[in-house]
mmCIF file of C-alpha atoms and ligand atoms in Angstrom:
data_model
loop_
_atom_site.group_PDB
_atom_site.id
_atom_site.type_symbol
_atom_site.label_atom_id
_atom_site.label_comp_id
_atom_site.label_asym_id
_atom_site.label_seq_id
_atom_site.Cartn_x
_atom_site.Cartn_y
_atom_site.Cartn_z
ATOM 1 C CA UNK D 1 107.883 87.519 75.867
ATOM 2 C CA UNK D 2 106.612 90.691 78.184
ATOM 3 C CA UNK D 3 103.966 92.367 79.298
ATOM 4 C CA UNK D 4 103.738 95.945 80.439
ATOM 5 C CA UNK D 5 100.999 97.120 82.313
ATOM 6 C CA UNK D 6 100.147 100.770 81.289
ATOM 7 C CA UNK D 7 98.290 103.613 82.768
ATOM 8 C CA UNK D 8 98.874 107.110 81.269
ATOM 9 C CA UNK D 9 102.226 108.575 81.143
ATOM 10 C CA UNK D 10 104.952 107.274 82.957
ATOM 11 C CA UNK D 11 104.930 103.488 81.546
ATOM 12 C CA UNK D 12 104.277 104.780 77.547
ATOM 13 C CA UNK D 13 107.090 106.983 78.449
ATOM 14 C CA UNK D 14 109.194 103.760 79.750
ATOM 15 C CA UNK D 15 107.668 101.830 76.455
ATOM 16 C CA UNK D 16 109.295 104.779 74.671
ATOM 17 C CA UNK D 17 112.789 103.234 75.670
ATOM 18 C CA UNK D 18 111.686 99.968 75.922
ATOM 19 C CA UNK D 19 111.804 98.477 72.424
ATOM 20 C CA UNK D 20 115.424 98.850 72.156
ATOM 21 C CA UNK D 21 115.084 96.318 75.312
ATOM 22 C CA UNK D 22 112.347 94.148 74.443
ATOM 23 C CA UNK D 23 111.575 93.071 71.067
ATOM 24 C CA UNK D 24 108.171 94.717 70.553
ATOM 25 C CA UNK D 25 107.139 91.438 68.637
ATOM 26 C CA UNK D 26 107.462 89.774 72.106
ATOM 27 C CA UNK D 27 105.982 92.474 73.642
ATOM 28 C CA UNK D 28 102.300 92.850 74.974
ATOM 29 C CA UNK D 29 100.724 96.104 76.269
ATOM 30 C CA UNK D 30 97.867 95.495 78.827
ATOM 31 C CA UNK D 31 96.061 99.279 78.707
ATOM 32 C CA UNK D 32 93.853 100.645 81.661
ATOM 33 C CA UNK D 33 90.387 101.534 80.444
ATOM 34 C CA UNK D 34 89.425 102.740 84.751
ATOM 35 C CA UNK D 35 89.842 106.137 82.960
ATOM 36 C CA UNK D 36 87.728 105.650 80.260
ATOM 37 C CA UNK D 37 84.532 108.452 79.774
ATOM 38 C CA UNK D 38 81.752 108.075 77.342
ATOM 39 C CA UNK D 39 81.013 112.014 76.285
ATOM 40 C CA UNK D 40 79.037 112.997 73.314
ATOM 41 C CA UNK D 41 78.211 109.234 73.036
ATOM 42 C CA UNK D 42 81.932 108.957 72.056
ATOM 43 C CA UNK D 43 84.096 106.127 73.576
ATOM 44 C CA UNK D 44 87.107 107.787 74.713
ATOM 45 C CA UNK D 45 90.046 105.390 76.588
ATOM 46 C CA UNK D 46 92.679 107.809 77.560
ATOM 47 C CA UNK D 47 95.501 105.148 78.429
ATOM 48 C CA UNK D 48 95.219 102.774 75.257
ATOM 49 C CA UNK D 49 95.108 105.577 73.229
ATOM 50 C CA UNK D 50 98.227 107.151 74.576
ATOM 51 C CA UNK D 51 100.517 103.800 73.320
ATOM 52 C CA UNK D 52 98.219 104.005 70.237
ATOM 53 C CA UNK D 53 99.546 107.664 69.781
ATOM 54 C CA UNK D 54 102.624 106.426 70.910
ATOM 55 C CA UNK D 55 103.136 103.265 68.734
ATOM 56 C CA UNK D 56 102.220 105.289 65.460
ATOM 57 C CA UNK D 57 104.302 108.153 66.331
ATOM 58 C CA UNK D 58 102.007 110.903 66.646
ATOM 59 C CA UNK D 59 101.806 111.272 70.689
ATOM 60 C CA UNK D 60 101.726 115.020 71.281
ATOM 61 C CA UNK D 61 105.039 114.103 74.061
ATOM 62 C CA UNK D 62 104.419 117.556 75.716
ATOM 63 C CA UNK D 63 101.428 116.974 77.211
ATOM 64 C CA UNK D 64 101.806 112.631 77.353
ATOM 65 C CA UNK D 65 97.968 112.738 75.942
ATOM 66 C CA UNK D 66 96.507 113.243 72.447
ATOM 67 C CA UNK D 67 98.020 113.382 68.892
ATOM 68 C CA UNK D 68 100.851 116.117 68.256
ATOM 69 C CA UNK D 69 99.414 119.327 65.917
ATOM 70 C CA UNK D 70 95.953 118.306 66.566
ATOM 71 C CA UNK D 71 93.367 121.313 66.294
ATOM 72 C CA UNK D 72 90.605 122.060 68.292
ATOM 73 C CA UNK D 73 87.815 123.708 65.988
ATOM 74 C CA UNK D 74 84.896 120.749 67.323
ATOM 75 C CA UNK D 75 85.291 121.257 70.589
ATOM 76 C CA UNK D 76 85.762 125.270 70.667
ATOM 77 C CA UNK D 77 82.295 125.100 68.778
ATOM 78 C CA UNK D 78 80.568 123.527 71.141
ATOM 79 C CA UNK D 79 81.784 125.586 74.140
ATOM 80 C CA UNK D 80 80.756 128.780 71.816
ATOM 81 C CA UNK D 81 77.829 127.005 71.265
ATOM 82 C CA UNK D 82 77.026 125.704 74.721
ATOM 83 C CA UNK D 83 77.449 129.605 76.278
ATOM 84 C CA UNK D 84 75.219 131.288 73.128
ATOM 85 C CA UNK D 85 72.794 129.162 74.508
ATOM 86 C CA UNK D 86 73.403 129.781 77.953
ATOM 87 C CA UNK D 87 74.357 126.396 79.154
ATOM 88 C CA UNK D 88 76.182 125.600 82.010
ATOM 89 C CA UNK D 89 80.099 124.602 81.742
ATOM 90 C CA UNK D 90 81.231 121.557 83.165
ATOM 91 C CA UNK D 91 81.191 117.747 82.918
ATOM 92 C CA UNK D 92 77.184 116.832 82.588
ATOM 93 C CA UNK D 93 76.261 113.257 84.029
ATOM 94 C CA UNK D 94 74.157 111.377 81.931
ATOM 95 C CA UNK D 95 71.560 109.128 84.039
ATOM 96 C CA UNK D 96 70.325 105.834 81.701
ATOM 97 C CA UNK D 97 71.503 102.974 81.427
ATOM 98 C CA UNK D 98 70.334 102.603 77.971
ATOM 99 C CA UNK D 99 71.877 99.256 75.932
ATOM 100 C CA UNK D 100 73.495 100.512 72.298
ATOM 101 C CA UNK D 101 74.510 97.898 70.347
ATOM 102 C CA UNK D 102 77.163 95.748 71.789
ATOM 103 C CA UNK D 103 78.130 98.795 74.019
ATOM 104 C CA UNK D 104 77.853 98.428 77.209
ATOM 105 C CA UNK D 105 76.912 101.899 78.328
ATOM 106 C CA UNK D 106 77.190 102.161 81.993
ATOM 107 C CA UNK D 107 75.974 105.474 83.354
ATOM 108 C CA UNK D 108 78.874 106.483 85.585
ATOM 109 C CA UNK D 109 80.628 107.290 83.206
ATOM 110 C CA UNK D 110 78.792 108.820 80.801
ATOM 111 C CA UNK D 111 78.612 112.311 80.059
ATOM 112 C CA UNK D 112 76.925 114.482 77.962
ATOM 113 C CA UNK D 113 78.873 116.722 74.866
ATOM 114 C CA UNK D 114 77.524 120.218 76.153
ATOM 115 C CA UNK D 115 80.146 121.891 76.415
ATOM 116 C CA UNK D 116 82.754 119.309 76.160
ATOM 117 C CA UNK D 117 84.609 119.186 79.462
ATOM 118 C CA UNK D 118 87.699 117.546 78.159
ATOM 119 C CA UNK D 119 89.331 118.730 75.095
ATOM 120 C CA UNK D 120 89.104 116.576 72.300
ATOM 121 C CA UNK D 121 91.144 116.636 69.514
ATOM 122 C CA UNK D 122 89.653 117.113 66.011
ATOM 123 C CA UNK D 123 91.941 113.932 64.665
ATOM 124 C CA UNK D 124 92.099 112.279 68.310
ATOM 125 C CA UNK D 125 87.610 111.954 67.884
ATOM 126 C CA UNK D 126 88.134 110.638 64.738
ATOM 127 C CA UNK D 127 89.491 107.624 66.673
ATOM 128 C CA UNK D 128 86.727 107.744 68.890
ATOM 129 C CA UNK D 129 84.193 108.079 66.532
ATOM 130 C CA UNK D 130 85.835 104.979 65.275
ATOM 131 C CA UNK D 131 86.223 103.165 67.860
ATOM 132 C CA UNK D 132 82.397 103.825 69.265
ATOM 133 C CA UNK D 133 81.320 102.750 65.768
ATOM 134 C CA UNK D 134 82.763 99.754 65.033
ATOM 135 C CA UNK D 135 81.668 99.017 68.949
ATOM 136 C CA UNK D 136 78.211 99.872 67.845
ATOM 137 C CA UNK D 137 78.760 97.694 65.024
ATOM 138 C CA UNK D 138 78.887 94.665 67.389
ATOM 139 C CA UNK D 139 82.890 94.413 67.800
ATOM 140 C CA UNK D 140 84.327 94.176 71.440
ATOM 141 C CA UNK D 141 86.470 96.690 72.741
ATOM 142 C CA UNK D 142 89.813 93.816 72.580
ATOM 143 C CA UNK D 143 88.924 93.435 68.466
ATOM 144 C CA UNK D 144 88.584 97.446 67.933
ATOM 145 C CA UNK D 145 91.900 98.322 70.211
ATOM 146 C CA UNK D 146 93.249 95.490 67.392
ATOM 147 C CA UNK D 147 91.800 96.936 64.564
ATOM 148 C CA UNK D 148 93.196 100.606 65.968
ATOM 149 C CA UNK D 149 96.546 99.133 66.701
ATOM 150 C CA UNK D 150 97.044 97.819 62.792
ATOM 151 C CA UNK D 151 95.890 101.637 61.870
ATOM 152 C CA UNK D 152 98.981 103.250 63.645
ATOM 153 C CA UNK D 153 101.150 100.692 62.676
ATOM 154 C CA UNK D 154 101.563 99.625 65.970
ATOM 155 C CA UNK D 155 104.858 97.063 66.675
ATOM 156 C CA UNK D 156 103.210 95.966 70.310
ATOM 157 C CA UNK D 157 100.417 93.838 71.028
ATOM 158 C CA UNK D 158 97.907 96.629 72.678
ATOM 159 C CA UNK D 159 95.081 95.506 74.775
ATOM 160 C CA UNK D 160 92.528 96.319 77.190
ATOM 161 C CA UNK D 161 92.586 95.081 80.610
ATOM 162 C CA UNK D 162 88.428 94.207 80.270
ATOM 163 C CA UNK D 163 86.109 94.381 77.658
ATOM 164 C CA UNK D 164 83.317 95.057 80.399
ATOM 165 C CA UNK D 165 83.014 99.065 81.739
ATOM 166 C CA UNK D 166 85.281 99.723 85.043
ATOM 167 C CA UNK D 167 84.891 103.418 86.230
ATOM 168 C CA UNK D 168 87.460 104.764 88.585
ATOM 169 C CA UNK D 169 85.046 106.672 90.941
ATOM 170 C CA UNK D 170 87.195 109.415 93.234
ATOM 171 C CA UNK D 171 85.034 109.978 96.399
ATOM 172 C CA UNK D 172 85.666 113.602 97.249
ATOM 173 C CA UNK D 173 84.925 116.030 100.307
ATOM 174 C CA UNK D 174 82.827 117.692 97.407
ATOM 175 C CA UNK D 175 81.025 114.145 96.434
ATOM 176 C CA UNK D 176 82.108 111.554 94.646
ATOM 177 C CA UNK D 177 83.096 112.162 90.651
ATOM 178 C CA UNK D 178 84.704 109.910 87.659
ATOM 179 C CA UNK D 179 88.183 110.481 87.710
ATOM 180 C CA UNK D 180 88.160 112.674 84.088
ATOM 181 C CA UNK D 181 85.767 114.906 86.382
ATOM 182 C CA UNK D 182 88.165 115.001 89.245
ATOM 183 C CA UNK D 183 91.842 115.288 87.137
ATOM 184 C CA UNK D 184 90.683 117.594 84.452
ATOM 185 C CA UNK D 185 87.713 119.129 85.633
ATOM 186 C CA UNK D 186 88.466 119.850 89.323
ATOM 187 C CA UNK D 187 92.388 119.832 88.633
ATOM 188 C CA UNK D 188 92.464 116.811 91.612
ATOM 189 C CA UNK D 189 91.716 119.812 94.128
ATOM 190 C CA UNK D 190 89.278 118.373 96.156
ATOM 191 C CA UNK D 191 90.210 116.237 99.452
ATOM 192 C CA UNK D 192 90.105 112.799 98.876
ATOM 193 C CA UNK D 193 88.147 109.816 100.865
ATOM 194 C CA UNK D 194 88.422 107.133 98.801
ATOM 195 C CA UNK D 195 88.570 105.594 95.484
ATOM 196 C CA UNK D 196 86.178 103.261 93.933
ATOM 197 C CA UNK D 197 86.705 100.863 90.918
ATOM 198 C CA UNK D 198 82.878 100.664 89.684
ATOM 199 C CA UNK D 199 81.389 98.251 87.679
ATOM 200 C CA UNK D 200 84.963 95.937 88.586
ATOM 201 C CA UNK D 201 83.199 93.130 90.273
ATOM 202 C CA UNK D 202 81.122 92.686 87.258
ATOM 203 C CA UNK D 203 84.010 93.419 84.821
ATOM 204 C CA UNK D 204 86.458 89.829 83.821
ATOM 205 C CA UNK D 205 89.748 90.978 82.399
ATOM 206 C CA UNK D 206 90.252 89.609 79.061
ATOM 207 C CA UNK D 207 91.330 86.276 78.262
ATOM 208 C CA UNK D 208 94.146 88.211 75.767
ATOM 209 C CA UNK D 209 94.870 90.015 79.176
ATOM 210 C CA UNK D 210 94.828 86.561 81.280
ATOM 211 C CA UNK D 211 97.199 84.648 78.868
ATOM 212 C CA UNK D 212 99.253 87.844 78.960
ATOM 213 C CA UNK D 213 100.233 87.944 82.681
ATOM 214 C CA UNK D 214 101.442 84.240 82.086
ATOM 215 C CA UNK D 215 104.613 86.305 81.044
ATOM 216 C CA UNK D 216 107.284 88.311 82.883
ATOM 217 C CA UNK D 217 105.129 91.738 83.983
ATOM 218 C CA UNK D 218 106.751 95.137 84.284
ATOM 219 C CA UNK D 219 104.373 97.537 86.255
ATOM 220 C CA UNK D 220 105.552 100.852 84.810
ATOM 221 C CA UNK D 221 106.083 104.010 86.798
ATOM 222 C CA UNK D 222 102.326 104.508 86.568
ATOM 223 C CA UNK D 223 99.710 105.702 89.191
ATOM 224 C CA UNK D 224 99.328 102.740 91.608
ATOM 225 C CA UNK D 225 95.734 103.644 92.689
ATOM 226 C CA UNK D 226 94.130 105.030 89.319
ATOM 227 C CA UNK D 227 96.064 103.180 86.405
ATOM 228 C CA UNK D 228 97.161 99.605 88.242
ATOM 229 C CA UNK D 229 94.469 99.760 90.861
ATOM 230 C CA UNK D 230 91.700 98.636 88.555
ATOM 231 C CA UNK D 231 93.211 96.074 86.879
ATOM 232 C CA UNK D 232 94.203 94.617 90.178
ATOM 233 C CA UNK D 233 90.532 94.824 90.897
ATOM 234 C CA UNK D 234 89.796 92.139 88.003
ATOM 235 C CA UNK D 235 88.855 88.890 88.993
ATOM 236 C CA UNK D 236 92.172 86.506 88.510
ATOM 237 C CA UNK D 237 94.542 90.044 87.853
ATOM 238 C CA UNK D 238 96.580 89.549 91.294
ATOM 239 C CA UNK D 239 96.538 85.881 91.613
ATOM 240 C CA UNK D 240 98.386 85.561 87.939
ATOM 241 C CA UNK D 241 100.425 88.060 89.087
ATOM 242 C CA UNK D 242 101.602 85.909 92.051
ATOM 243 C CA UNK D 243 102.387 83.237 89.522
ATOM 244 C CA UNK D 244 105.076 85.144 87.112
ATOM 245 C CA UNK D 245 107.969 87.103 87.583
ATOM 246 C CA UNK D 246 106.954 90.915 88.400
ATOM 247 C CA UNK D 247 109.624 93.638 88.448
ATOM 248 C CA UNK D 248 107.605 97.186 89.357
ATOM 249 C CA UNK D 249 109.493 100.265 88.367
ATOM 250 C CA UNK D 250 108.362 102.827 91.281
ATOM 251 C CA UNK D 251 107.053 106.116 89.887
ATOM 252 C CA UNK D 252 108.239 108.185 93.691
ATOM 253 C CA UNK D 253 111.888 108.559 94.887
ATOM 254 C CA UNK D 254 111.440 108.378 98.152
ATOM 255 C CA UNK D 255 108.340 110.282 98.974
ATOM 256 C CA UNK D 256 108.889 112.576 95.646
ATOM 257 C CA UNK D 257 106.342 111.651 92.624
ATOM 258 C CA UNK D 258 107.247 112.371 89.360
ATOM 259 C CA UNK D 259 103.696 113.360 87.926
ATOM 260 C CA UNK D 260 99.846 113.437 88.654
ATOM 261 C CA UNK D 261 97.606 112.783 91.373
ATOM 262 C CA UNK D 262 99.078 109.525 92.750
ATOM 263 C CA UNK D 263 100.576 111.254 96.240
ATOM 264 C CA UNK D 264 97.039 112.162 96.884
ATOM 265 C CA UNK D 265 95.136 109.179 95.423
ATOM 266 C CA UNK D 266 97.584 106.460 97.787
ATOM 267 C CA UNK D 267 97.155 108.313 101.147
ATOM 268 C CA UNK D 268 93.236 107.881 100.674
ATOM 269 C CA UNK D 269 93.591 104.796 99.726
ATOM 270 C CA UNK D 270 95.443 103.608 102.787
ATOM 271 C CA UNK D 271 98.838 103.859 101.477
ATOM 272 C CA UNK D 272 101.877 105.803 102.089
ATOM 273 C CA UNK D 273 102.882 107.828 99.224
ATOM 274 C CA UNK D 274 106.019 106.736 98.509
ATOM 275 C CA UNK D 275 107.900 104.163 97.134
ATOM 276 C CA UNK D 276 107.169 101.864 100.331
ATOM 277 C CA UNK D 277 103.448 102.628 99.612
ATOM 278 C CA UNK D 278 104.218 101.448 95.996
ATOM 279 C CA UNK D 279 105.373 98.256 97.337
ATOM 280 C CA UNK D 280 102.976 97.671 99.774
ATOM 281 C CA UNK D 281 100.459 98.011 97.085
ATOM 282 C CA UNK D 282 102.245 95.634 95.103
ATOM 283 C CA UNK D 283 102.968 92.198 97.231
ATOM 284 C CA UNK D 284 103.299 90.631 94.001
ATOM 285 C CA UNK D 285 106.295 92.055 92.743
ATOM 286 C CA UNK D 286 109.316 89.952 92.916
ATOM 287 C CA UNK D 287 111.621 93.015 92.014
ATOM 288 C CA UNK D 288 111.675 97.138 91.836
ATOM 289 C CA UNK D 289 113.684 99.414 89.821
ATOM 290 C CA UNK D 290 114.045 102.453 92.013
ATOM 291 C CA UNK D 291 115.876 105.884 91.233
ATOM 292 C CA UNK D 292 119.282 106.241 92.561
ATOM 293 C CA UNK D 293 118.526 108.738 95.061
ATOM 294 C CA UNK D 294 115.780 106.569 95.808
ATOM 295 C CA UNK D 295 117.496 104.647 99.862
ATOM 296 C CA UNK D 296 113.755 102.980 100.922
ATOM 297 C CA UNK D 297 115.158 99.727 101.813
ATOM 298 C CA UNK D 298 112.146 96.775 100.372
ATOM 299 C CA UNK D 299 113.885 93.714 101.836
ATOM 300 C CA UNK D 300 113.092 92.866 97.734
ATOM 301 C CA UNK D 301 115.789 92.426 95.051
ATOM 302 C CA UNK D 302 116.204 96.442 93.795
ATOM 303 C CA UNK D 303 118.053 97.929 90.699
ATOM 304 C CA UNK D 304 119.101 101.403 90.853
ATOM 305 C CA UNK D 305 119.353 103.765 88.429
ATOM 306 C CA UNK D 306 118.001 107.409 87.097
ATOM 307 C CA UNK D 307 114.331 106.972 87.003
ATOM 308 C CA UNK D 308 113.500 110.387 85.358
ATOM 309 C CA UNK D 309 112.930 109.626 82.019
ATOM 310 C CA UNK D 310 112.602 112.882 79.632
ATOM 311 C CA UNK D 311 114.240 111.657 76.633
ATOM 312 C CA UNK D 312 114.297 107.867 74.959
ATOM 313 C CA UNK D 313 117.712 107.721 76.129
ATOM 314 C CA UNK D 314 116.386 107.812 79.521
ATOM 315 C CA UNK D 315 113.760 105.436 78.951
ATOM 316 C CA UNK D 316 116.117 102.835 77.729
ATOM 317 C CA UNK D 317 118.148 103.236 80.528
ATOM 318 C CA UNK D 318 115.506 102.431 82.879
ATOM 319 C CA UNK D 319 114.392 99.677 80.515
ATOM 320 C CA UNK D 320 117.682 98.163 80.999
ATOM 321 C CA UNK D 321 117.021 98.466 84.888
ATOM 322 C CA UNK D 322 114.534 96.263 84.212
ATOM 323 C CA UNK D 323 116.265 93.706 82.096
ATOM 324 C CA UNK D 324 118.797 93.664 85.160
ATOM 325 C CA UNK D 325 116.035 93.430 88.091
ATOM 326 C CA UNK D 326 114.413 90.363 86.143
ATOM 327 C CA UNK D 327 117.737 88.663 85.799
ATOM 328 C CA UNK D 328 118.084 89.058 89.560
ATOM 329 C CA UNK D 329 114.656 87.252 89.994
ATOM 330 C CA UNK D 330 116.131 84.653 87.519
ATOM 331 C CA UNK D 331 114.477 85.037 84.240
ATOM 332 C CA UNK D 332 116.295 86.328 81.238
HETATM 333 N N1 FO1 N 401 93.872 115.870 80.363
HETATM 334 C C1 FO1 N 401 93.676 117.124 80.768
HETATM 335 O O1 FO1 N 401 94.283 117.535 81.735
HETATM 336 N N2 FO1 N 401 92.778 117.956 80.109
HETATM 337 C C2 FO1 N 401 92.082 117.541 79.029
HETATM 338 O O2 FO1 N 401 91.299 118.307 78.463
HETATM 339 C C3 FO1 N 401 92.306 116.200 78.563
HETATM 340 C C4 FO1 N 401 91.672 115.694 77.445
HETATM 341 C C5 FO1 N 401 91.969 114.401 76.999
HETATM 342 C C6 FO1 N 401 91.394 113.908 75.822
HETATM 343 C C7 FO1 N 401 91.701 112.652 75.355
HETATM 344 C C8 FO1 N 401 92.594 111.852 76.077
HETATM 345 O O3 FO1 N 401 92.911 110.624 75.628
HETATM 346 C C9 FO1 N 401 93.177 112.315 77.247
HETATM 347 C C10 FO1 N 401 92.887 113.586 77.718
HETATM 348 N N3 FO1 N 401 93.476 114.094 78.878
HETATM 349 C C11 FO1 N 401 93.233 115.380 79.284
HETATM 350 C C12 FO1 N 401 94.377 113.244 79.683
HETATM 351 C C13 FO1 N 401 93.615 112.354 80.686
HETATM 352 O O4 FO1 N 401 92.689 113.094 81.394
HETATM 353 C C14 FO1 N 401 94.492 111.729 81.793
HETATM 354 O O5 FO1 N 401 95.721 112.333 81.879
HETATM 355 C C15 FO1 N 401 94.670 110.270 81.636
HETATM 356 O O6 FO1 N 401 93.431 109.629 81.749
HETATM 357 C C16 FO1 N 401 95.614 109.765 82.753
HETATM 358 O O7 FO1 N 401 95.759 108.431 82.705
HETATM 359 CA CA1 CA N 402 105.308 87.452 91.305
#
């Protein structure tokens, strides 16, 4: 048994190599839902759905988001539709805190559909429209990610780190702004203070996600602050982590990140970005799988090998790194 903890790209891209590793029957995928946005009244949770793309084979692999040969004609209409009527562009914050259902709508991170600020797939809302509805219907977020899972035919056992809203909340020199707002809106331009994990305190991680980190973890080579951060920030997260063998794969070489906002996100957040930051950030982890150019010295067992992973060749290579770095922590 396993358990991967995912944000968005670089651990679905390890999972990519991964089965030929693991046995995805043995396999659990603990998702981040920190990046999750309610817009349009639509439930959309960027990093499950990413191994849900993933795990039915219909990722679009350029981009590491959305379904492949997805059109666009819903949310070009309502950005024609939003400027014939002379509506502003940009994310719009909705303010209630209105209860739907068994949805727990929490209002930072709700936005309106003017103008849709993210670009939604037509096929890709058809899983949110889903999702919201059987939500709406009374299910918890755990049963739908199921129910979604056995749609795509996924082979792993996907599921969300908390049923309960979490919003990562970036606190920018131009105030503070959901991360969707900040990464796709703003293009992660503004300086960053800080960054918040709202609504965690309030939030338990799932009891799927508890008995789950009983395993052997891998923490992918995902964003430490914005995809790990707020699962760390769940009530019982670190201290199970303590308990079980963690290898982390680190998603720098050296002081070089691969992808995304992560550089930025760890220095205002206190930690060096780099793959010392990544362990600092990560006392828990009994093992790292670096790159081979990669010389930080951890004074923790490390595996070398070429972390850049553009193919599934790669991935399985770096899979195998991880095989190796949990044999030197002494579990097969
Ligand atoms: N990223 C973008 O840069 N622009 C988008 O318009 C966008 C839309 C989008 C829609 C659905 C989805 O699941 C992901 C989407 N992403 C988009 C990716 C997302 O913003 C982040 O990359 C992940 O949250 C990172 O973990
Ligand atoms: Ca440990």
């Amino acid at each position: 048994m396993v358990t991967f903890l995912a944000g968005g790209t670089g651990t679905p891209k390890l999972l990519d190599g991964a089965s030929a590793v693991f046995d995805p029957a043995d396999t659990t995928v603990v998702g981040n839902t920190g990046d999750d946005v309610e817009l349009g009244g639509l439930l959309i949770c960027p990093d499950v759905d990413t191994v849900l793309f993933h795990g039915g084979g219909v990722l679009d692999t350029d981009r590491w988001w959305g379904i492949e040969d997805d059109t666009t004609e819903t949310n070009a209409e309502l950005h024609r539709l939003a400027d014939a009527a002379g509506l502003a562009d940009g994310p719009r914050y909705l303010d209630d805190e209105t209860q739907v259902g068994g949805r727990n709508i929490a209002r930072w991170r709700r936005f309106s559909g003017v103008a849709e600020f993210m670009e939604i797939g037509d096929k890709d809302r058809a899983v949110h429209l889903t999702r919201t509805s059987l939500l709406d219907e009374g299910n918890s977020l755990t049963e739908v990610t199921r129910t979604l899972g056995d749609a795509f035919g996924l082979s792993v056992d996907l599921v969300p780190m908390s049923d309960d809203p979490v919003a990562s909340i970036v606190h920018t020199d131009e105030g503070e702004m959901h991360f969707q707002e900040f990464w796709v809106a703003e293009r992660a331009a503004p300086a960053v203070d800080d960054v918040e994990f709202r609504g965690a305190e309030d939030a338990e991680a799932t009891s799927e996600t508890l008995s789950a980190l009983t395993d052997p973890v891998v923490v992918g080579p995902s964003n430490p602050v914005t995809s790990i951060g707020p699962m760390l920030a769940l009530d019982g997260v670190e201290e199970a982590l303590n308990e079980t063998p963690v290898v982390a794969v680190s998603p720098f070489v050296e002081d070089e990140v691969f992808s995304g906002p992560a550089a930025k996100l760890m220095e205002a957040t206190g930690y060096e970005a780099s793959t010392a930051g990544v362990a600092d950030a990560y006392p828990f982890a009994d093992a790292f799988v670096l790159d081979d150019g990669d010389g930080t010295d951890l004074n923790r067992p490390t595996v070398q090998t070429d972390t850049k992973m553009d193919s599934r060749a790669d991935a399985e290579r770096v899979a195998r790194a991880v095989r190796e770095a949990f044999a030197e922590v002494e579990v097969a």
